[in-house]
Amino acid sequence: MPDVLTLREAASWLRLSERSLYDLARQRRVPAAQVGGKWLFPRAMLAGWLATQAATPGQGPRAAPPAILAGSHDPLLDWAVRQSGCGLALLGGGSLEGLEALARGEAMVAAMHLIDPDTGAFNEPAARAGLAGGGAVGIAWAVRDQGLILPPGNPLGLGAIADLARPGLAVIGRQPRAGSHALLLHLLSEAGLRLDQVGFLAAPAMAEDEVAAAVAEGRASAGFGIRAEAAARGLAFVPLLRERFDLVMDRRDYFEPPVQALLAFARGPAFAARAARMGGYDITATGGIAFTL
């Protein structure tokens, strides 16, 4: 059987009528692509979709989660959700809160960038620990540059994570359940520093853009965040590492229209152009499978 099936071949293989499969394809409920006016179906993805439709023995039907994308903030993701018209509602709060919302069935997708301090791996260890029973998939969104966000020209000459512990330095931090906070804690630990050795402002930033805003407005001398937000405000940036930002969801929800619409948009030229303009993103693997549980 070929890797790509026609409507007739796919309907025969699934034992559905061609009309039923056509309706599913038009509603974006099965993996399919319309090329030259014809519907084509990747056989491997179709097999995966079929497997996810089977109920787990001994369990009742799963309640469909709301079309909510919860978790970490990413400006490229926020823009793509709006521009794609995918219908996902954004619910911030940080990577850990997004993962917990996904586990409770309160979100369809969790956006996360959580490092495992023991292995240095991103997202899979946290998802494996937080999503009991497996059945989830991590879809690569982007690789992002993380580092120090500083005033234009970097007047204090900061160049390493240890510089954040300089006496008298005002640093804007993130909320404790954010992926950036966990990553900063990891880097400080590797440098032999404790969190209480850094002079953080009393109120943390709740999103990436708030870190850059605090530096741009002079409320902080430094922050830890992504290159794209520094560039958006004309700030200096010292890269420290590259992180993987993933979208985690139940395997069945990968095939739902909101997710498919977002990922289809992310394969287009407008998305690539936006990522290039923002800077600090590698979207080579966007839409690919990062891990499965």
PDB file of N, CA and C in Angstrom, residues 134-218:
ATOM      1  N   GLY A 134       0.352   8.153  30.481  1.00  0.00           N
ATOM      2  CA  GLY A 134       0.857   8.336  29.121  1.00  0.00           C
ATOM      3  C   GLY A 134      -0.232   8.749  28.153  1.00  0.00           C
ATOM      4  N   GLY A 135      -0.038   8.394  26.879  1.00  0.00           N
ATOM      5  CA  GLY A 135      -1.003   8.742  25.844  1.00  0.00           C
ATOM      6  C   GLY A 135      -0.864  10.147  25.329  1.00  0.00           C
ATOM      7  N   ALA A 136       0.223  10.840  25.703  1.00  0.00           N
ATOM      8  CA  ALA A 136       0.418  12.220  25.268  1.00  0.00           C
ATOM      9  C   ALA A 136       1.514  12.294  24.215  1.00  0.00           C
ATOM     10  N   VAL A 137       1.555  13.405  23.531  1.00  0.00           N
ATOM     11  CA  VAL A 137       2.581  13.647  22.529  1.00  0.00           C
ATOM     12  C   VAL A 137       3.086  15.077  22.691  1.00  0.00           C
ATOM     13  N   GLY A 138       4.377  15.254  22.495  1.00  0.00           N
ATOM     14  CA  GLY A 138       4.974  16.585  22.506  1.00  0.00           C
ATOM     15  C   GLY A 138       5.303  17.002  21.086  1.00  0.00           C
ATOM     16  N   ILE A 139       4.777  18.123  20.665  1.00  0.00           N
ATOM     17  CA  ILE A 139       5.011  18.644  19.320  1.00  0.00           C
ATOM     18  C   ILE A 139       5.974  19.825  19.426  1.00  0.00           C
ATOM     19  N   ALA A 140       7.042  19.769  18.654  1.00  0.00           N
ATOM     20  CA  ALA A 140       8.043  20.837  18.696  1.00  0.00           C
ATOM     21  C   ALA A 140       7.438  22.141  18.178  1.00  0.00           C
ATOM     22  N   TRP A 141       7.593  23.192  18.947  1.00  0.00           N
ATOM     23  CA  TRP A 141       7.159  24.515  18.492  1.00  0.00           C
ATOM     24  C   TRP A 141       8.354  25.310  17.982  1.00  0.00           C
ATOM     25  N   ALA A 142       9.363  25.487  18.815  1.00  0.00           N
ATOM     26  CA  ALA A 142      10.541  26.246  18.393  1.00  0.00           C
ATOM     27  C   ALA A 142      11.689  25.992  19.353  1.00  0.00           C
ATOM     28  N   VAL A 143      12.881  26.254  18.880  1.00  0.00           N
ATOM     29  CA  VAL A 143      14.054  26.360  19.748  1.00  0.00           C
ATOM     30  C   VAL A 143      14.312  27.853  19.931  1.00  0.00           C
ATOM     31  N   ARG A 144      14.459  28.287  21.185  1.00  0.00           N
ATOM     32  CA  ARG A 144      14.554  29.720  21.482  1.00  0.00           C
ATOM     33  C   ARG A 144      15.896  30.046  22.159  1.00  0.00           C
ATOM     34  N   ASP A 145      16.407  31.229  21.880  1.00  0.00           N
ATOM     35  CA  ASP A 145      17.587  31.738  22.567  1.00  0.00           C
ATOM     36  C   ASP A 145      17.168  32.342  23.895  1.00  0.00           C
ATOM     37  N   GLN A 146      17.733  31.839  24.983  1.00  0.00           N
ATOM     38  CA  GLN A 146      17.491  32.378  26.315  1.00  0.00           C
ATOM     39  C   GLN A 146      18.772  33.025  26.827  1.00  0.00           C
ATOM     40  N   GLY A 147      18.649  34.124  27.552  1.00  0.00           N
ATOM     41  CA  GLY A 147      19.839  34.769  28.073  1.00  0.00           C
ATOM     42  C   GLY A 147      19.508  35.989  28.896  1.00  0.00           C
ATOM     43  N   LEU A 148      20.470  36.879  29.024  1.00  0.00           N
ATOM     44  CA  LEU A 148      20.314  38.094  29.810  1.00  0.00           C
ATOM     45  C   LEU A 148      19.740  39.209  28.947  1.00  0.00           C
ATOM     46  N   ILE A 149      18.671  39.824  29.422  1.00  0.00           N
ATOM     47  CA  ILE A 149      18.084  40.998  28.783  1.00  0.00           C
ATOM     48  C   ILE A 149      18.576  42.222  29.546  1.00  0.00           C
ATOM     49  N   LEU A 150      19.206  43.150  28.811  1.00  0.00           N
ATOM     50  CA  LEU A 150      19.937  44.236  29.449  1.00  0.00           C
ATOM     51  C   LEU A 150      19.630  45.572  28.776  1.00  0.00           C
ATOM     52  N   PRO A 151      19.900  46.688  29.436  1.00  0.00           N
ATOM     53  CA  PRO A 151      19.707  47.987  28.795  1.00  0.00           C
ATOM     54  C   PRO A 151      20.566  48.117  27.537  1.00  0.00           C
ATOM     55  N   PRO A 152      20.175  48.991  26.621  1.00  0.00           N
ATOM     56  CA  PRO A 152      20.946  49.170  25.387  1.00  0.00           C
ATOM     57  C   PRO A 152      22.429  49.446  25.676  1.00  0.00           C
ATOM     58  N   GLY A 153      23.289  48.749  24.954  1.00  0.00           N
ATOM     59  CA  GLY A 153      24.727  48.932  25.138  1.00  0.00           C
ATOM     60  C   GLY A 153      25.312  48.161  26.301  1.00  0.00           C
ATOM     61  N   ASN A 154      24.472  47.498  27.094  1.00  0.00           N
ATOM     62  CA  ASN A 154      24.938  46.716  28.244  1.00  0.00           C
ATOM     63  C   ASN A 154      25.920  47.539  29.096  1.00  0.00           C
ATOM     64  N   PRO A 155      25.452  48.640  29.681  1.00  0.00           N
ATOM     65  CA  PRO A 155      26.354  49.569  30.378  1.00  0.00           C
ATOM     66  C   PRO A 155      27.112  48.966  31.550  1.00  0.00           C
ATOM     67  N   LEU A 156      26.565  47.936  32.177  1.00  0.00           N
ATOM     68  CA  LEU A 156      27.237  47.324  33.322  1.00  0.00           C
ATOM     69  C   LEU A 156      28.170  46.189  32.914  1.00  0.00           C
ATOM     70  N   GLY A 157      28.203  45.882  31.630  1.00  0.00           N
ATOM     71  CA  GLY A 157      29.108  44.846  31.137  1.00  0.00           C
ATOM     72  C   GLY A 157      28.804  43.457  31.652  1.00  0.00           C
ATOM     73  N   LEU A 158      27.534  43.128  31.791  1.00  0.00           N
ATOM     74  CA  LEU A 158      27.155  41.777  32.248  1.00  0.00           C
ATOM     75  C   LEU A 158      27.346  40.782  31.113  1.00  0.00           C
ATOM     76  N   GLY A 159      27.877  39.603  31.445  1.00  0.00           N
ATOM     77  CA  GLY A 159      28.137  38.648  30.386  1.00  0.00           C
ATOM     78  C   GLY A 159      27.941  37.199  30.756  1.00  0.00           C
ATOM     79  N   ALA A 160      27.545  36.916  32.007  1.00  0.00           N
ATOM     80  CA  ALA A 160      27.381  35.537  32.457  1.00  0.00           C
ATOM     81  C   ALA A 160      26.291  35.479  33.521  1.00  0.00           C
ATOM     82  N   ILE A 161      25.779  34.282  33.753  1.00  0.00           N
ATOM     83  CA  ILE A 161      24.695  34.123  34.724  1.00  0.00           C
ATOM     84  C   ILE A 161      25.152  34.550  36.117  1.00  0.00           C
ATOM     85  N   ALA A 162      26.431  34.333  36.429  1.00  0.00           N
ATOM     86  CA  ALA A 162      26.938  34.689  37.755  1.00  0.00           C
ATOM     87  C   ALA A 162      26.904  36.187  37.990  1.00  0.00           C
ATOM     88  N   ASP A 163      26.884  36.984  36.926  1.00  0.00           N
ATOM     89  CA  ASP A 163      26.856  38.437  37.072  1.00  0.00           C
ATOM     90  C   ASP A 163      25.563  38.935  37.701  1.00  0.00           C
ATOM     91  N   LEU A 164      24.507  38.117  37.666  1.00  0.00           N
ATOM     92  CA  LEU A 164      23.242  38.530  38.270  1.00  0.00           C
ATOM     93  C   LEU A 164      23.354  38.640  39.789  1.00  0.00           C
ATOM     94  N   ALA A 165      24.393  38.052  40.372  1.00  0.00           N
ATOM     95  CA  ALA A 165      24.571  38.104  41.823  1.00  0.00           C
ATOM     96  C   ALA A 165      25.397  39.306  42.264  1.00  0.00           C
ATOM     97  N   ARG A 166      25.716  40.219  41.343  1.00  0.00           N
ATOM     98  CA  ARG A 166      26.464  41.418  41.754  1.00  0.00           C
ATOM     99  C   ARG A 166      25.677  42.206  42.792  1.00  0.00           C
ATOM    100  N   PRO A 167      26.335  42.675  43.822  1.00  0.00           N
ATOM    101  CA  PRO A 167      25.648  43.477  44.856  1.00  0.00           C
ATOM    102  C   PRO A 167      25.020  44.736  44.259  1.00  0.00           C
ATOM    103  N   GLY A 168      23.796  45.004  44.674  1.00  0.00           N
ATOM    104  CA  GLY A 168      23.101  46.210  44.243  1.00  0.00           C
ATOM    105  C   GLY A 168      22.410  46.113  42.903  1.00  0.00           C
ATOM    106  N   LEU A 169      22.543  44.972  42.215  1.00  0.00           N
ATOM    107  CA  LEU A 169      21.912  44.811  40.901  1.00  0.00           C
ATOM    108  C   LEU A 169      20.427  44.491  41.072  1.00  0.00           C
ATOM    109  N   ALA A 170      19.571  45.223  40.388  1.00  0.00           N
ATOM    110  CA  ALA A 170      18.124  44.967  40.426  1.00  0.00           C
ATOM    111  C   ALA A 170      17.752  44.051  39.272  1.00  0.00           C
ATOM    112  N   VAL A 171      17.255  42.871  39.589  1.00  0.00           N
ATOM    113  CA  VAL A 171      16.951  41.847  38.580  1.00  0.00           C
ATOM    114  C   VAL A 171      15.459  41.563  38.579  1.00  0.00           C
ATOM    115  N   ILE A 172      14.858  41.542  37.402  1.00  0.00           N
ATOM    116  CA  ILE A 172      13.452  41.163  37.280  1.00  0.00           C
ATOM    117  C   ILE A 172      13.368  39.657  37.069  1.00  0.00           C
ATOM    118  N   GLY A 173      12.641  38.988  37.963  1.00  0.00           N
ATOM    119  CA  GLY A 173      12.497  37.537  37.879  1.00  0.00           C
ATOM    120  C   GLY A 173      11.151  37.135  37.319  1.00  0.00           C
ATOM    121  N   ARG A 174      10.895  35.840  37.291  1.00  0.00           N
ATOM    122  CA  ARG A 174       9.617  35.285  36.843  1.00  0.00           C
ATOM    123  C   ARG A 174       8.923  34.583  37.990  1.00  0.00           C
ATOM    124  N   GLN A 175       7.634  34.303  37.826  1.00  0.00           N
ATOM    125  CA  GLN A 175       6.895  33.607  38.861  1.00  0.00           C
ATOM    126  C   GLN A 175       7.463  32.192  39.044  1.00  0.00           C
ATOM    127  N   PRO A 176       7.386  31.646  40.263  1.00  0.00           N
ATOM    128  CA  PRO A 176       8.054  30.382  40.566  1.00  0.00           C
ATOM    129  C   PRO A 176       7.657  29.196  39.692  1.00  0.00           C
ATOM    130  N   ARG A 177       6.466  29.210  39.092  1.00  0.00           N
ATOM    131  CA  ARG A 177       6.018  28.055  38.312  1.00  0.00           C
ATOM    132  C   ARG A 177       6.252  28.234  36.813  1.00  0.00           C
ATOM    133  N   ALA A 178       7.029  29.247  36.464  1.00  0.00           N
ATOM    134  CA  ALA A 178       7.353  29.485  35.053  1.00  0.00           C
ATOM    135  C   ALA A 178       8.567  28.656  34.642  1.00  0.00           C
ATOM    136  N   GLY A 179       8.594  28.262  33.377  1.00  0.00           N
ATOM    137  CA  GLY A 179       9.733  27.525  32.867  1.00  0.00           C
ATOM    138  C   GLY A 179      11.018  28.333  32.930  1.00  0.00           C
ATOM    139  N   SER A 180      10.925  29.641  32.696  1.00  0.00           N
ATOM    140  CA  SER A 180      12.116  30.488  32.750  1.00  0.00           C
ATOM    141  C   SER A 180      12.687  30.552  34.163  1.00  0.00           C
ATOM    142  N   HIS A 181      11.825  30.522  35.170  1.00  0.00           N
ATOM    143  CA  HIS A 181      12.301  30.518  36.550  1.00  0.00           C
ATOM    144  C   HIS A 181      13.057  29.218  36.839  1.00  0.00           C
ATOM    145  N   ALA A 182      12.492  28.088  36.413  1.00  0.00           N
ATOM    146  CA  ALA A 182      13.161  26.805  36.631  1.00  0.00           C
ATOM    147  C   ALA A 182      14.500  26.756  35.905  1.00  0.00           C
ATOM    148  N   LEU A 183      14.534  27.334  34.704  1.00  0.00           N
ATOM    149  CA  LEU A 183      15.772  27.342  33.938  1.00  0.00           C
ATOM    150  C   LEU A 183      16.815  28.238  34.596  1.00  0.00           C
ATOM    151  N   LEU A 184      16.405  29.391  35.079  1.00  0.00           N
ATOM    152  CA  LEU A 184      17.323  30.293  35.766  1.00  0.00           C
ATOM    153  C   LEU A 184      17.871  29.635  37.024  1.00  0.00           C
ATOM    154  N   LEU A 185      17.005  28.979  37.771  1.00  0.00           N
ATOM    155  CA  LEU A 185      17.435  28.276  38.979  1.00  0.00           C
ATOM    156  C   LEU A 185      18.483  27.221  38.642  1.00  0.00           C
ATOM    157  N   HIS A 186      18.279  26.508  37.548  1.00  0.00           N
ATOM    158  CA  HIS A 186      19.226  25.479  37.104  1.00  0.00           C
ATOM    159  C   HIS A 186      20.585  26.092  36.750  1.00  0.00           C
ATOM    160  N   LEU A 187      20.567  27.207  36.016  1.00  0.00           N
ATOM    161  CA  LEU A 187      21.823  27.837  35.612  1.00  0.00           C
ATOM    162  C   LEU A 187      22.567  28.422  36.809  1.00  0.00           C
ATOM    163  N   LEU A 188      21.824  29.006  37.747  1.00  0.00           N
ATOM    164  CA  LEU A 188      22.464  29.527  38.953  1.00  0.00           C
ATOM    165  C   LEU A 188      23.105  28.400  39.757  1.00  0.00           C
ATOM    166  N   SER A 189      22.399  27.278  39.852  1.00  0.00           N
ATOM    167  CA  SER A 189      22.937  26.136  40.581  1.00  0.00           C
ATOM    168  C   SER A 189      24.220  25.624  39.932  1.00  0.00           C
ATOM    169  N   GLU A 190      24.225  25.575  38.595  1.00  0.00           N
ATOM    170  CA  GLU A 190      25.433  25.134  37.897  1.00  0.00           C
ATOM    171  C   GLU A 190      26.595  26.097  38.128  1.00  0.00           C
ATOM    172  N   ALA A 191      26.281  27.369  38.369  1.00  0.00           N
ATOM    173  CA  ALA A 191      27.325  28.363  38.626  1.00  0.00           C
ATOM    174  C   ALA A 191      27.695  28.444  40.105  1.00  0.00           C
ATOM    175  N   GLY A 192      27.088  27.572  40.917  1.00  0.00           N
ATOM    176  CA  GLY A 192      27.392  27.554  42.342  1.00  0.00           C
ATOM    177  C   GLY A 192      26.721  28.651  43.126  1.00  0.00           C
ATOM    178  N   LEU A 193      25.590  29.163  42.628  1.00  0.00           N
ATOM    179  CA  LEU A 193      24.884  30.262  43.281  1.00  0.00           C
ATOM    180  C   LEU A 193      23.500  29.824  43.746  1.00  0.00           C
ATOM    181  N   ARG A 194      23.007  30.496  44.782  1.00  0.00           N
ATOM    182  CA  ARG A 194      21.651  30.278  45.264  1.00  0.00           C
ATOM    183  C   ARG A 194      20.743  31.393  44.758  1.00  0.00           C
ATOM    184  N   LEU A 195      19.469  31.095  44.728  1.00  0.00           N
ATOM    185  CA  LEU A 195      18.498  32.082  44.254  1.00  0.00           C
ATOM    186  C   LEU A 195      18.501  33.327  45.135  1.00  0.00           C
ATOM    187  N   ASP A 196      18.697  33.148  46.451  1.00  0.00           N
ATOM    188  CA  ASP A 196      18.641  34.296  47.363  1.00  0.00           C
ATOM    189  C   ASP A 196      19.872  35.188  47.270  1.00  0.00           C
ATOM    190  N   GLN A 197      20.846  34.824  46.434  1.00  0.00           N
ATOM    191  CA  GLN A 197      22.007  35.683  46.225  1.00  0.00           C
ATOM    192  C   GLN A 197      21.770  36.710  45.120  1.00  0.00           C
ATOM    193  N   VAL A 198      20.619  36.617  44.459  1.00  0.00           N
ATOM    194  CA  VAL A 198      20.268  37.535  43.379  1.00  0.00           C
ATOM    195  C   VAL A 198      19.275  38.563  43.916  1.00  0.00           C
ATOM    196  N   GLY A 199      19.508  39.821  43.587  1.00  0.00           N
ATOM    197  CA  GLY A 199      18.636  40.896  44.072  1.00  0.00           C
ATOM    198  C   GLY A 199      17.402  41.074  43.207  1.00  0.00           C
ATOM    199  N   PHE A 200      16.437  40.192  43.349  1.00  0.00           N
ATOM    200  CA  PHE A 200      15.219  40.255  42.545  1.00  0.00           C
ATOM    201  C   PHE A 200      14.297  41.373  43.031  1.00  0.00           C
ATOM    202  N   LEU A 201      13.570  41.971  42.095  1.00  0.00           N
ATOM    203  CA  LEU A 201      12.502  42.891  42.459  1.00  0.00           C
ATOM    204  C   LEU A 201      11.411  42.130  43.206  1.00  0.00           C
ATOM    205  N   ALA A 202      10.653  42.845  44.015  1.00  0.00           N
ATOM    206  CA  ALA A 202       9.643  42.183  44.842  1.00  0.00           C
ATOM    207  C   ALA A 202       8.573  41.486  44.019  1.00  0.00           C
ATOM    208  N   ALA A 203       8.128  42.128  42.938  1.00  0.00           N
ATOM    209  CA  ALA A 203       7.059  41.555  42.107  1.00  0.00           C
ATOM    210  C   ALA A 203       7.663  40.913  40.861  1.00  0.00           C
ATOM    211  N   PRO A 204       7.423  39.615  40.629  1.00  0.00           N
ATOM    212  CA  PRO A 204       7.983  38.969  39.449  1.00  0.00           C
ATOM    213  C   PRO A 204       7.192  39.309  38.187  1.00  0.00           C
ATOM    214  N   ALA A 205       7.829  39.125  37.049  1.00  0.00           N
ATOM    215  CA  ALA A 205       7.147  39.271  35.764  1.00  0.00           C
ATOM    216  C   ALA A 205       6.333  38.007  35.503  1.00  0.00           C
ATOM    217  N   MET A 206       5.144  38.182  34.950  1.00  0.00           N
ATOM    218  CA  MET A 206       4.253  37.048  34.710  1.00  0.00           C
ATOM    219  C   MET A 206       4.325  36.541  33.272  1.00  0.00           C
ATOM    220  N   ALA A 207       5.111  37.201  32.424  1.00  0.00           N
ATOM    221  CA  ALA A 207       5.242  36.784  31.028  1.00  0.00           C
ATOM    222  C   ALA A 207       6.562  37.314  30.487  1.00  0.00           C
ATOM    223  N   GLU A 208       6.981  36.757  29.333  1.00  0.00           N
ATOM    224  CA  GLU A 208       8.260  37.138  28.738  1.00  0.00           C
ATOM    225  C   GLU A 208       8.334  38.643  28.443  1.00  0.00           C
ATOM    226  N   ASP A 209       7.249  39.212  27.916  1.00  0.00           N
ATOM    227  CA  ASP A 209       7.302  40.621  27.548  1.00  0.00           C
ATOM    228  C   ASP A 209       7.413  41.531  28.767  1.00  0.00           C
ATOM    229  N   GLU A 210       6.953  41.075  29.931  1.00  0.00           N
ATOM    230  CA  GLU A 210       7.058  41.882  31.137  1.00  0.00           C
ATOM    231  C   GLU A 210       8.504  41.973  31.630  1.00  0.00           C
ATOM    232  N   VAL A 211       9.309  40.961  31.353  1.00  0.00           N
ATOM    233  CA  VAL A 211      10.731  41.012  31.703  1.00  0.00           C
ATOM    234  C   VAL A 211      11.401  42.139  30.911  1.00  0.00           C
ATOM    235  N   ALA A 212      11.188  42.131  29.599  1.00  0.00           N
ATOM    236  CA  ALA A 212      11.785  43.161  28.743  1.00  0.00           C
ATOM    237  C   ALA A 212      11.260  44.545  29.105  1.00  0.00           C
ATOM    238  N   ALA A 213       9.991  44.648  29.455  1.00  0.00           N
ATOM    239  CA  ALA A 213       9.407  45.943  29.810  1.00  0.00           C
ATOM    240  C   ALA A 213      10.067  46.513  31.061  1.00  0.00           C
ATOM    241  N   ALA A 214      10.325  45.664  32.053  1.00  0.00           N
ATOM    242  CA  ALA A 214      10.943  46.136  33.294  1.00  0.00           C
ATOM    243  C   ALA A 214      12.339  46.691  33.039  1.00  0.00           C
ATOM    244  N   VAL A 215      13.089  46.060  32.132  1.00  0.00           N
ATOM    245  CA  VAL A 215      14.431  46.546  31.800  1.00  0.00           C
ATOM    246  C   VAL A 215      14.330  47.825  30.973  1.00  0.00           C
ATOM    247  N   ALA A 216      13.444  47.841  29.990  1.00  0.00           N
ATOM    248  CA  ALA A 216      13.302  49.007  29.116  1.00  0.00           C
ATOM    249  C   ALA A 216      12.863  50.248  29.895  1.00  0.00           C
ATOM    250  N   GLU A 217      12.047  50.058  30.913  1.00  0.00           N
ATOM    251  CA  GLU A 217      11.530  51.187  31.695  1.00  0.00           C
ATOM    252  C   GLU A 217      12.460  51.597  32.833  1.00  0.00           C
ATOM    253  N   GLY A 218      13.573  50.884  32.996  1.00  0.00           N
ATOM    254  CA  GLY A 218      14.534  51.243  34.028  1.00  0.00           C
ATOM    255  C   GLY A 218      14.215  50.722  35.406  1.00  0.00           C
TER     256      GLY A 218
END
